[in-house]
Coordinates of C-alpha atoms in Angstrom, one line a residue:
X1 CA 60.2 81.8 -33.1
X2 CA 60.0 85.2 -31.3
X3 CA 60.6 88.5 -33.1
X4 CA 61.7 91.6 -31.2
X5 CA 62.3 95.0 -32.6
X6 CA 65.1 97.4 -31.7
X7 CA 66.7 100.3 -33.5
X8 CA 69.3 99.9 -36.2
X9 CA 72.8 100.4 -34.9
X10 CA 75.3 99.0 -37.4
X11 CA 74.3 97.3 -40.7
X12 CA 74.7 93.6 -41.5
X13 CA 73.1 90.3 -40.7
X14 CA 74.4 87.8 -38.2
X15 CA 73.6 84.4 -36.8
X16 CA 74.9 83.2 -33.4
X17 CA 74.4 81.9 -29.9
X18 CA 73.4 84.6 -27.4
X19 CA 75.8 85.4 -24.6
X20 CA 74.1 87.6 -22.1
X21 CA 76.3 89.9 -20.0
X22 CA 74.6 90.9 -16.7
X23 CA 76.7 93.2 -14.6
X24 CA 76.4 93.5 -10.8
X25 CA 74.5 96.6 -9.9
X26 CA 74.6 96.3 -6.2
X27 CA 77.5 96.2 -3.8
X28 CA 78.6 93.2 -1.8
X29 CA 78.8 93.9 1.9
X30 CA 81.8 95.7 3.4
X31 CA 83.3 95.9 6.8
X32 CA 86.1 98.4 6.6
X33 CA 87.0 101.8 8.1
X34 CA 87.1 104.9 5.8
X35 CA 90.9 104.8 5.4
X36 CA 90.9 101.2 4.4
X37 CA 88.1 101.8 2.0
X38 CA 89.9 104.8 0.5
X39 CA 93.0 102.6 0.0
X40 CA 90.9 100.0 -1.7
X41 CA 89.4 102.7 -4.0
X42 CA 92.9 104.1 -4.9
X43 CA 94.2 100.6 -5.6
X44 CA 91.2 99.8 -7.8
X45 CA 91.7 103.2 -9.6
X46 CA 95.3 102.4 -10.3
X47 CA 94.5 98.9 -11.6
X48 CA 91.8 100.1 -13.9
X49 CA 94.0 102.9 -15.3
X50 CA 96.9 100.5 -15.9
X51 CA 94.5 98.1 -17.7
X52 CA 93.3 100.9 -19.9
X53 CA 96.8 102.1 -20.8
X54 CA 97.8 98.5 -21.5
X55 CA 94.8 97.9 -23.7
X56 CA 95.4 101.2 -25.5
X57 CA 99.0 100.1 -26.3
X58 CA 97.8 96.7 -27.5
X59 CA 95.2 98.3 -29.8
X60 CA 97.8 100.8 -31.2
X61 CA 100.2 97.9 -32.0
X62 CA 97.5 96.1 -33.9
X63 CA 96.6 99.2 -35.9
X64 CA 93.2 99.7 -34.2
X65 CA 93.8 103.4 -33.7
X66 CA 90.2 104.5 -33.5
X67 CA 89.6 102.0 -30.7
X68 CA 92.8 103.0 -29.0
X69 CA 91.7 106.7 -28.9
X70 CA 88.5 105.6 -27.1
X71 CA 90.4 103.7 -24.5
X72 CA 92.8 106.6 -24.1
X73 CA 89.8 108.8 -23.3
X74 CA 88.7 106.4 -20.6
X75 CA 92.2 106.4 -19.1
X76 CA 92.2 110.2 -19.0
X77 CA 88.8 110.2 -17.2
X78 CA 90.2 107.8 -14.6
X79 CA 93.1 110.2 -14.1
X80 CA 90.8 113.2 -13.9
X81 CA 90.9 114.6 -10.4
X82 CA 87.7 116.6 -10.9
X83 CA 85.9 113.3 -11.1
X84 CA 87.9 111.2 -8.6
X85 CA 88.4 113.7 -5.8
X86 CA 84.7 114.0 -5.0
X87 CA 84.7 110.2 -4.8
X88 CA 87.5 110.2 -2.3
X89 CA 85.9 112.9 -0.2
X90 CA 82.6 110.8 -0.1
X91 CA 84.6 107.8 1.1
X92 CA 86.2 109.7 3.9
X93 CA 82.7 111.0 4.7
X94 CA 81.6 107.4 5.4
X95 CA 80.4 106.0 2.0
X96 CA 81.8 102.8 0.6
X97 CA 83.9 103.0 -2.5
X98 CA 81.1 101.5 -4.6
X99 CA 78.6 104.0 -3.2
X100 CA 80.9 106.9 -3.8
X101 CA 81.6 106.0 -7.4
X102 CA 77.9 105.3 -8.1
X103 CA 76.8 108.7 -6.6
X104 CA 79.4 110.8 -8.4
X105 CA 78.9 109.0 -11.8
X106 CA 75.2 109.5 -11.5
X107 CA 75.6 113.2 -10.6
X108 CA 77.8 113.9 -13.6
X109 CA 75.8 111.8 -16.1
X110 CA 72.5 113.4 -15.0
X111 CA 74.0 116.8 -15.7
X112 CA 75.1 115.7 -19.2
X113 CA 71.7 114.0 -20.0
X114 CA 69.9 117.3 -19.1
X115 CA 71.8 119.2 -21.7
X116 CA 70.2 120.1 -25.0
X117 CA 73.3 119.1 -26.9
X118 CA 72.9 115.5 -28.3
X119 CA 76.6 114.9 -28.3
X120 CA 77.0 115.8 -24.6
X121 CA 74.0 113.6 -23.7
X122 CA 75.7 110.6 -25.3
X123 CA 78.9 111.5 -23.5
X124 CA 77.0 110.6 -20.4
X125 CA 77.4 107.0 -21.6
X126 CA 81.2 107.4 -21.4
X127 CA 81.0 108.5 -17.7
X128 CA 78.7 105.6 -16.9
X129 CA 81.1 103.2 -18.7
X130 CA 84.0 104.4 -16.6
X131 CA 81.9 104.1 -13.5
X132 CA 80.9 100.5 -14.4
X133 CA 84.6 99.7 -14.9
X134 CA 85.4 100.8 -11.4
X135 CA 82.3 99.3 -9.8
X136 CA 82.9 95.9 -11.5
X137 CA 86.5 95.8 -10.3
X138 CA 85.5 96.8 -6.8
X139 CA 82.9 94.0 -6.7
X140 CA 85.4 91.4 -8.1
X141 CA 84.5 91.1 -11.8
X142 CA 84.2 87.6 -13.3
X143 CA 85.5 86.6 -16.7
X144 CA 82.7 85.9 -19.2
X145 CA 82.7 82.4 -20.7
X146 CA 82.6 82.6 -24.5
X147 CA 81.6 79.8 -26.9
X148 CA 84.0 78.6 -29.6
X149 CA 81.5 79.4 -32.3
X150 CA 79.8 82.5 -33.6
X151 CA 78.0 84.4 -30.7
X152 CA 76.0 87.6 -30.2
X153 CA 76.8 89.6 -27.1
X154 CA 73.7 90.9 -25.4
X155 CA 73.7 93.4 -22.5
X156 CA 71.8 96.4 -21.0
X157 CA 74.8 98.5 -22.0
X158 CA 78.2 97.7 -23.4
X159 CA 81.3 99.8 -22.9
X160 CA 84.1 99.8 -25.5
X161 CA 86.2 98.1 -22.8
X162 CA 83.6 95.2 -22.6
X163 CA 84.0 94.6 -26.4
X164 CA 87.7 95.3 -26.8
X165 CA 88.8 93.0 -23.9
X166 CA 86.8 90.1 -25.4
X167 CA 88.3 87.5 -27.7
X168 CA 86.5 88.7 -30.8
X169 CA 87.4 85.7 -33.0
X170 CA 83.8 84.5 -32.9
X171 CA 81.9 87.8 -32.1
X172 CA 79.1 88.0 -34.7
X173 CA 77.0 90.9 -33.4
X174 CA 76.0 93.2 -30.5
X175 CA 72.6 93.8 -28.9
X176 CA 72.0 96.4 -26.2
X177 CA 69.2 98.2 -24.4
X178 CA 71.1 101.5 -24.2
X179 CA 73.3 103.5 -26.6
X180 CA 72.6 106.0 -29.4
X181 CA 73.4 106.2 -33.0
X182 CA 76.8 107.8 -32.2
X183 CA 77.6 105.8 -29.1
X184 CA 80.9 103.9 -29.0
X185 CA 79.0 100.6 -29.2
X186 CA 77.7 101.5 -32.6
X187 CA 81.0 103.1 -33.7
X188 CA 83.0 100.0 -32.7
X189 CA 80.5 97.7 -34.4
X190 CA 80.8 99.6 -37.6
X191 CA 84.6 99.6 -37.3
X192 CA 84.7 95.8 -36.7
X193 CA 82.2 95.2 -39.6
X194 CA 79.6 93.5 -37.4
X195 CA 75.9 94.3 -37.0
X196 CA 74.6 96.0 -33.9
X197 CA 71.0 96.6 -32.6
X198 CA 70.3 99.1 -29.8
X199 CA 67.2 100.4 -27.9
X200 CA 65.6 97.1 -26.8
X201 CA 63.8 97.5 -23.5
X202 CA 64.6 94.8 -20.9
X203 CA 66.8 93.0 -23.4
X204 CA 68.6 90.8 -20.8
X205 CA 65.2 89.4 -19.7
X206 CA 63.9 88.8 -23.3
X207 CA 67.0 87.0 -24.5
X208 CA 68.7 84.2 -22.5
X209 CA 72.3 82.9 -22.8
X210 CA 72.2 79.9 -25.2
X211 CA 69.3 81.2 -27.4
X212 CA 69.9 81.0 -31.1
X213 CA 69.7 84.4 -32.7
X214 CA 69.4 86.0 -36.1
X215 CA 69.8 89.7 -36.2
X216 CA 69.6 92.3 -39.0
X217 CA 71.4 95.5 -38.0
X218 CA 69.9 97.4 -40.9
X219 CA 66.3 96.9 -39.8
X220 CA 66.8 96.5 -36.0
X221 CA 65.0 93.1 -36.0
X222 CA 66.0 90.1 -33.9
X223 CA 64.7 86.6 -34.2
X224 CA 65.0 84.3 -31.2
X225 CA 65.1 80.6 -32.0
X226 CA 64.5 81.2 -35.7
X227 CA 62.4 78.7 -37.7
X228 CA 63.5 77.0 -40.8
X229 CA 62.1 79.7 -43.1
X230 CA 64.0 82.5 -41.3
X231 CA 67.2 80.4 -41.4
X232 CA 66.7 79.8 -45.1
X233 CA 66.3 83.6 -45.8
X234 CA 69.4 84.3 -43.7
X235 CA 71.5 81.8 -45.6
X236 CA 70.3 83.4 -48.9
X237 CA 71.4 86.8 -47.6
X238 CA 74.8 85.4 -46.7
X239 CA 75.1 83.8 -50.1
X240 CA 74.1 87.0 -51.8
X241 CA 76.8 88.9 -49.8
X242 CA 79.5 86.5 -50.8
X243 CA 78.4 86.6 -54.4
X244 CA 78.6 90.4 -54.4
X245 CA 82.1 90.3 -52.9
X246 CA 83.1 87.9 -55.7
X247 CA 81.7 90.3 -58.3
X248 CA 83.5 93.3 -56.8
X249 CA 86.8 91.4 -56.9
X250 CA 86.3 90.4 -60.6
X251 CA 85.4 94.0 -61.7
X252 CA 88.1 96.3 -63.0
X253 CA 87.8 99.2 -60.5
X254 CA 91.0 101.0 -61.5
X255 CA 88.9 103.8 -62.9
X256 CA 85.5 104.6 -61.5
X257 CA 83.5 105.2 -64.7
X258 CA 80.1 104.3 -65.9
X259 CA 79.7 101.7 -68.7
X260 CA 79.3 104.6 -71.1
X261 CA 82.4 106.4 -70.0
X262 CA 81.3 109.0 -67.4
X263 CA 84.0 109.3 -64.7
X264 CA 83.2 109.9 -61.1
X265 CA 85.8 110.3 -58.4
X266 CA 85.4 108.0 -55.4
X267 CA 87.1 109.4 -52.3
X268 CA 87.2 108.6 -48.6
X269 CA 86.0 110.4 -45.5
X270 CA 88.5 110.4 -42.6
X271 CA 88.7 111.8 -39.1
X272 CA 92.4 111.4 -38.3
X273 CA 95.8 110.6 -39.9
X274 CA 95.5 107.0 -38.5
X275 CA 92.4 106.5 -40.7
X276 CA 94.6 106.6 -43.8
X277 CA 95.8 103.1 -42.8
X278 CA 92.3 101.9 -43.8
X279 CA 92.7 102.9 -47.4
X280 CA 96.3 101.8 -48.0
X281 CA 95.3 98.8 -50.0
X282 CA 92.3 100.4 -51.8
X283 CA 91.9 102.2 -55.1
X284 CA 90.6 105.7 -54.2
X285 CA 90.8 109.1 -55.8
X286 CA 91.7 111.2 -52.7
X287 CA 90.3 112.4 -49.4
X288 CA 86.9 114.0 -50.0
X289 CA 86.4 115.0 -46.4
X290 CA 88.9 115.3 -43.5
X291 CA 86.7 116.1 -40.4
X292 CA 89.0 118.2 -38.3
X293 CA 86.7 118.3 -35.3
X294 CA 88.1 114.8 -34.4
X295 CA 91.5 116.3 -34.1
X296 CA 90.3 119.1 -31.8
X297 CA 88.5 116.4 -29.7
X298 CA 91.9 114.7 -29.1
X299 CA 93.0 117.7 -27.0
X300 CA 91.9 119.3 -23.8
X301 CA 92.6 122.7 -25.4
X302 CA 92.9 124.2 -28.8
X303 CA 95.5 122.3 -30.8
X304 CA 98.5 124.5 -31.7
X305 CA 99.6 125.4 -35.2
X306 CA 102.4 122.8 -35.1
X307 CA 100.0 120.1 -33.8
X308 CA 97.5 120.7 -36.5
X309 CA 100.2 121.0 -39.2
X310 CA 101.7 117.7 -38.2
X311 CA 98.3 115.9 -38.6
X312 CA 97.4 117.6 -41.9
X313 CA 100.9 116.9 -43.4
X314 CA 100.6 113.2 -42.4
X315 CA 97.4 112.9 -44.3
X316 CA 98.6 114.9 -47.3
X317 CA 101.7 112.7 -47.5
X318 CA 99.8 109.5 -47.1
X319 CA 97.5 110.5 -50.0
X320 CA 100.6 110.4 -52.2
X321 CA 99.7 113.4 -54.3
X322 CA 95.9 112.7 -54.4
X323 CA 93.8 115.7 -53.4
X324 CA 92.9 116.1 -49.7
X325 CA 89.9 118.3 -48.8
X326 CA 90.2 119.5 -45.2
X327 CA 87.0 120.9 -43.7
X328 CA 87.5 123.6 -41.2
X329 CA 86.2 123.1 -37.7
X330 CA 82.6 121.9 -37.8
X331 CA 81.5 122.0 -34.1
X332 CA 78.2 122.7 -32.5
X333 CA 74.8 121.1 -33.1
X334 CA 75.4 117.5 -31.9
X335 CA 79.2 117.9 -31.8
X336 CA 80.8 119.5 -28.8
X337 CA 84.2 120.5 -27.5
X338 CA 84.3 120.8 -23.7
X339 CA 86.9 123.5 -23.7
X340 CA 85.0 125.6 -26.3
X341 CA 82.4 126.6 -23.6
X342 CA 79.6 127.1 -26.0
X343 CA 76.4 128.8 -24.7
X344 CA 73.4 126.7 -24.0
X345 CA 70.9 127.0 -26.8
X346 CA 67.3 126.0 -27.3
X347 CA 68.0 124.6 -30.7
X348 CA 71.7 124.1 -31.3
X349 CA 71.3 122.8 -34.8
X350 CA 70.0 126.2 -35.8
X351 CA 72.4 128.1 -33.6
X352 CA 76.0 129.0 -33.0
X353 CA 77.9 126.3 -34.9
X354 CA 80.5 125.5 -37.6
X355 CA 81.7 128.5 -39.6
X356 CA 79.7 130.8 -37.4
X357 CA 82.0 129.9 -34.5
X358 CA 85.1 130.1 -36.6
X359 CA 84.3 133.6 -37.9
X360 CA 83.6 134.9 -34.4
X361 CA 86.9 133.4 -33.0
X362 CA 89.3 134.8 -35.5
X363 CA 92.6 133.8 -33.9
X364 CA 91.5 130.1 -33.6
X365 CA 90.3 130.2 -37.2
X366 CA 93.5 131.9 -38.5
X367 CA 95.6 129.3 -36.7
X368 CA 93.7 126.5 -38.4
X369 CA 93.8 128.1 -41.9
X370 CA 97.5 128.7 -41.5
X371 CA 98.1 125.1 -40.7
X372 CA 96.0 123.9 -43.7
X373 CA 97.8 126.3 -46.1
X374 CA 101.2 125.0 -45.0
X375 CA 100.2 121.3 -45.2
X376 CA 100.9 120.7 -48.9
X377 CA 100.1 121.6 -52.4
X378 CA 97.5 118.7 -52.7
X379 CA 95.4 120.2 -49.9
X380 CA 92.1 121.9 -50.5
X381 CA 90.0 123.9 -48.0
X382 CA 86.3 123.5 -47.4
X383 CA 84.1 125.7 -45.2
X384 CA 81.0 124.1 -43.5
X385 CA 77.5 125.5 -42.8
X386 CA 77.7 128.4 -45.2
X387 CA 74.3 130.2 -45.6
X388 CA 75.2 133.6 -47.0
X389 CA 77.6 134.8 -49.7
X390 CA 79.0 137.3 -47.2
X391 CA 80.2 134.5 -44.9
X392 CA 82.2 132.9 -47.7
X393 CA 83.8 136.3 -48.6
X394 CA 84.7 136.7 -44.9
X395 CA 86.3 133.3 -44.8
X396 CA 88.3 134.0 -48.0
X397 CA 89.5 137.4 -46.5
X398 CA 90.8 135.5 -43.4
X399 CA 92.4 133.0 -45.7
X400 CA 94.4 135.9 -47.3
X401 CA 95.3 137.2 -43.9
X402 CA 96.6 133.7 -42.9
X403 CA 98.8 133.7 -46.1
X404 CA 100.2 137.1 -45.1
X405 CA 101.1 135.8 -41.6
X406 CA 102.8 132.7 -43.0
X407 CA 104.7 134.9 -45.5
X408 CA 105.9 137.2 -42.7
X409 CA 107.2 134.2 -40.7
X410 CA 108.9 132.7 -43.8
X411 CA 106.8 129.5 -43.6
X412 CA 106.2 127.8 -47.1
X413 CA 102.6 127.5 -48.0
X414 CA 100.2 126.8 -50.9
X415 CA 99.7 130.2 -52.5
X416 CA 96.6 129.2 -54.6
X417 CA 94.7 126.5 -52.7
X418 CA 91.4 125.4 -54.2
X419 CA 88.5 126.6 -51.9
X420 CA 85.0 125.1 -51.6
X421 CA 82.0 124.9 -49.4
X422 CA 79.7 122.4 -47.9
X423 CA 76.2 122.7 -49.2
X424 CA 74.2 121.6 -46.2
X425 CA 71.5 124.2 -45.8
X426 CA 68.5 125.0 -48.0
X427 CA 69.7 128.7 -48.1
X428 CA 73.0 127.6 -49.6
X429 CA 71.3 125.1 -51.9
X430 CA 68.9 127.6 -53.3
X431 CA 71.7 130.1 -53.9
X432 CA 74.2 127.7 -55.4
X433 CA 74.5 129.7 -58.6
X434 CA 75.7 132.7 -56.6
X435 CA 78.1 130.7 -54.4
X436 CA 79.6 129.0 -57.5
X437 CA 81.2 132.3 -58.6
X438 CA 83.3 132.3 -55.4
X439 CA 84.1 128.5 -55.3
X440 CA 86.4 126.1 -56.9
X441 CA 84.2 123.1 -55.9
X442 CA 81.2 122.2 -53.7
X443 CA 80.3 119.2 -51.7
X444 CA 76.8 118.3 -50.5
X445 CA 76.5 117.4 -46.8
X446 CA 73.4 115.3 -47.1
X447 CA 73.0 114.5 -43.4
X448 CA 72.2 118.0 -42.3
X449 CA 70.6 119.0 -45.6
X450 CA 68.0 116.3 -45.3
X451 CA 66.9 117.3 -41.8
X452 CA 66.8 121.0 -42.7
X453 CA 64.8 120.3 -45.9
X454 CA 62.3 117.9 -44.1
X455 CA 62.2 119.9 -40.8
X456 CA 62.8 116.6 -38.9
X457 CA 65.5 115.9 -36.4
X458 CA 67.5 112.9 -37.7
X459 CA 68.3 111.8 -34.0
X460 CA 64.6 111.9 -32.9
X461 CA 62.9 108.4 -33.3
X462 CA 59.5 110.1 -33.3
X463 CA 60.1 111.8 -36.6
X464 CA 62.9 109.7 -38.1
X465 CA 60.6 108.4 -40.9
X466 CA 60.0 112.0 -42.0
X467 CA 63.7 112.7 -42.1
X468 CA 64.1 110.9 -45.4
X469 CA 66.3 111.8 -48.4
X470 CA 63.5 110.3 -50.6
X471 CA 61.3 113.3 -49.9
X472 CA 60.7 114.8 -53.4
X473 CA 61.8 118.2 -52.2
X474 CA 65.2 116.8 -51.4
X475 CA 65.6 115.2 -54.8
X476 CA 64.6 118.4 -56.6
X477 CA 67.1 120.5 -54.5
X478 CA 69.9 118.1 -55.2
X479 CA 69.2 118.2 -58.9
X480 CA 69.1 122.0 -58.9
X481 CA 72.5 122.1 -57.0
X482 CA 74.1 119.7 -59.4
X483 CA 72.7 121.7 -62.4
X484 CA 73.9 125.0 -61.1
X485 CA 77.4 123.7 -60.6
X486 CA 77.5 122.2 -64.1
X487 CA 76.5 125.6 -65.5
X488 CA 79.2 127.3 -63.5
X489 CA 81.8 124.7 -64.6
X490 CA 82.8 123.6 -61.1
X491 CA 82.8 120.0 -59.7
X492 CA 80.0 119.0 -57.3
X493 CA 80.4 116.1 -54.8
X494 CA 78.5 114.4 -52.1
X495 CA 80.2 113.6 -48.8
X496 CA 77.2 112.7 -46.6
X497 CA 75.8 109.2 -45.9
X498 CA 73.9 109.2 -49.2
X499 CA 77.2 108.9 -51.1
X500 CA 77.4 105.3 -49.8
X501 CA 73.7 104.5 -50.1
X502 CA 73.4 101.9 -52.9
X503 CA 69.7 102.6 -53.4
X504 CA 70.3 106.3 -53.8
X505 CA 73.5 106.2 -55.9
X506 CA 71.7 105.8 -59.3
X507 CA 69.9 109.1 -58.7
X508 CA 73.2 110.9 -57.8
X509 CA 74.9 109.5 -60.9
X510 CA 71.9 110.5 -63.0
X511 CA 71.9 114.2 -61.9
X512 CA 75.6 114.5 -62.7
X513 CA 77.4 114.3 -59.4
X514 CA 81.2 114.3 -60.0
X515 CA 82.6 113.0 -56.7
X516 CA 81.4 110.6 -54.0
X517 CA 83.2 110.6 -50.7
X518 CA 82.5 107.7 -48.4
X519 CA 83.9 105.7 -45.4
X520 CA 87.0 103.7 -46.3
X521 CA 85.0 100.4 -45.9
X522 CA 82.5 101.5 -48.6
X523 CA 85.0 102.7 -51.3
X524 CA 85.1 99.4 -53.2
X525 CA 81.4 98.9 -53.2
X526 CA 80.7 102.5 -54.5
X527 CA 83.3 102.1 -57.2
X528 CA 81.7 98.8 -58.2
X529 CA 78.3 100.5 -58.4
X530 CA 79.6 103.3 -60.6
X531 CA 81.2 100.9 -62.9
X532 CA 78.0 98.8 -63.2
X533 CA 75.6 101.4 -64.6
X534 CA 75.1 103.5 -67.7
X535 CA 74.9 107.3 -67.3
X536 CA 72.2 107.6 -70.0
X537 CA 70.0 105.1 -68.1
X538 CA 70.6 106.8 -64.8
X539 CA 69.7 110.2 -66.3
X540 CA 66.4 108.7 -67.5
X541 CA 65.8 107.2 -64.0
X542 CA 66.5 110.6 -62.4
X543 CA 64.0 112.4 -64.6
X544 CA 61.4 109.7 -63.8
X545 CA 61.7 110.0 -60.0
X546 CA 61.8 113.8 -60.1
X547 CA 58.2 113.7 -61.4
X548 CA 57.0 111.6 -58.4
X549 CA 55.7 112.9 -55.1
X550 CA 55.6 109.8 -52.9
X551 CA 58.8 109.1 -51.0
X552 CA 58.0 105.3 -50.7
X553 CA 57.4 105.1 -54.5
X554 CA 60.7 106.9 -55.2
X555 CA 62.6 104.6 -52.8
X556 CA 61.1 101.5 -54.4
X557 CA 62.0 102.6 -58.0
X558 CA 65.6 103.6 -57.1
X559 CA 66.3 100.5 -55.0
X560 CA 65.3 98.3 -58.0
X561 CA 68.4 99.4 -59.9
X562 CA 70.7 98.0 -57.1
X563 CA 68.7 94.8 -56.9
X564 CA 69.2 94.3 -60.7
X565 CA 72.9 94.9 -60.4
X566 CA 73.5 92.3 -57.7
X567 CA 71.3 89.6 -59.3

């Protein structure tokens, strides 16, 4: 048995036969004049575009809207003349179609990789994926032969097209050399509910087609030709997962309340109206976070009032009266909008982002606030990355101006929407008692808050161990925030990744968190966890770990609660 270590991509364990996808990286010989070569390129471009549009339509018909949006983006790139015209010029200049595509894709991706913005660096993957699509078609791509049993797809890099075109009936997991935590490979794996491991150097040389594999997407570990002991452990994990699903189905989850009667709202995080399809059959208490930056990313320009209003109303209607918290545009840091033309910054996470952008671009902000106000009476507004009380006052003043504009135009709107903020900076966390006087609710964004408290970039592998929510400073700050909100009489929620972390949930319950907002796929599990503990015991547990100073000891103690529940 051979063990190799990669980076966690998407959680879960899988067992399957390795299918190694090796793409052609060199061109087969050509003997054509430039005009013939240009025609071959244009024919290939048309075929690839048609394939993407057809695939997009198929995915939309099957309800896979997130995947359909990715493929739509690829189709748009193929139709983007700013990318394809330089390729055509290079062909007329004497290069082969393959060489022209390769050179232009490399030039564009190199520019993106050189940027400080993590989001733009990972968008270089998209450009390379589109380039691979064209080059493979120019070279005469071959259909990959898939086994009629569970298999793990292994490749240097996987494009969404690679995975979405496959018959995924037996697809058990994904393993790649390339790709980041927000790459489409990882996003698709999470959407499909299969494990993924990324960042394995020379992976197509280390794993051969036909190898038996075990992979754990949570730890990033792969076992090649696993021995009997490893197989036994895997079977136990699978059995435990099935046993847990049975327990969840048997539990009454109609009300998310602890065994001693403390109710906690369990809501879902979404990025588009289509995501509401994922919660249609679930018991949930509302939308705890609607990330509007995904809506802005769907356009090549600022979405209009009508375009935003349509999306917000769709979500409000789909929630059927349940509260919907819409977060205003949270762009910057590792999230980018090409048409926003943000300045290059040395440290974008500490720079011009989120509400700072909104307050400096008043008309854009007023347009969004107006659309949110007109979306429905069950809609609430949340401002991100607030660090000063003055910023919140400025936001509320613009909200009043947006109401005035709607009133003048005769557009119906919510006259008294509930207004809250994201608590995701230490400055805001320390001053929660002051902010509480101006808020109807607060929600803790634990992803950013953790990296700001620990001074460790969550996307940097060299310091990722330091960027831990188990740092005692993080626990103390969370407890203080919850306590300040309780004193002020306003609800406090968590909408970051910690809200769905089963090991951490006992602590959040123990400090008095009122609302947990998680991905749609985690709603049932979180409700089950809440219904399986006693508030009194979780309060004792919270007090215990708040006295500790070793993150590893804190994690071990908290994780034991979950282990006891699933026994």
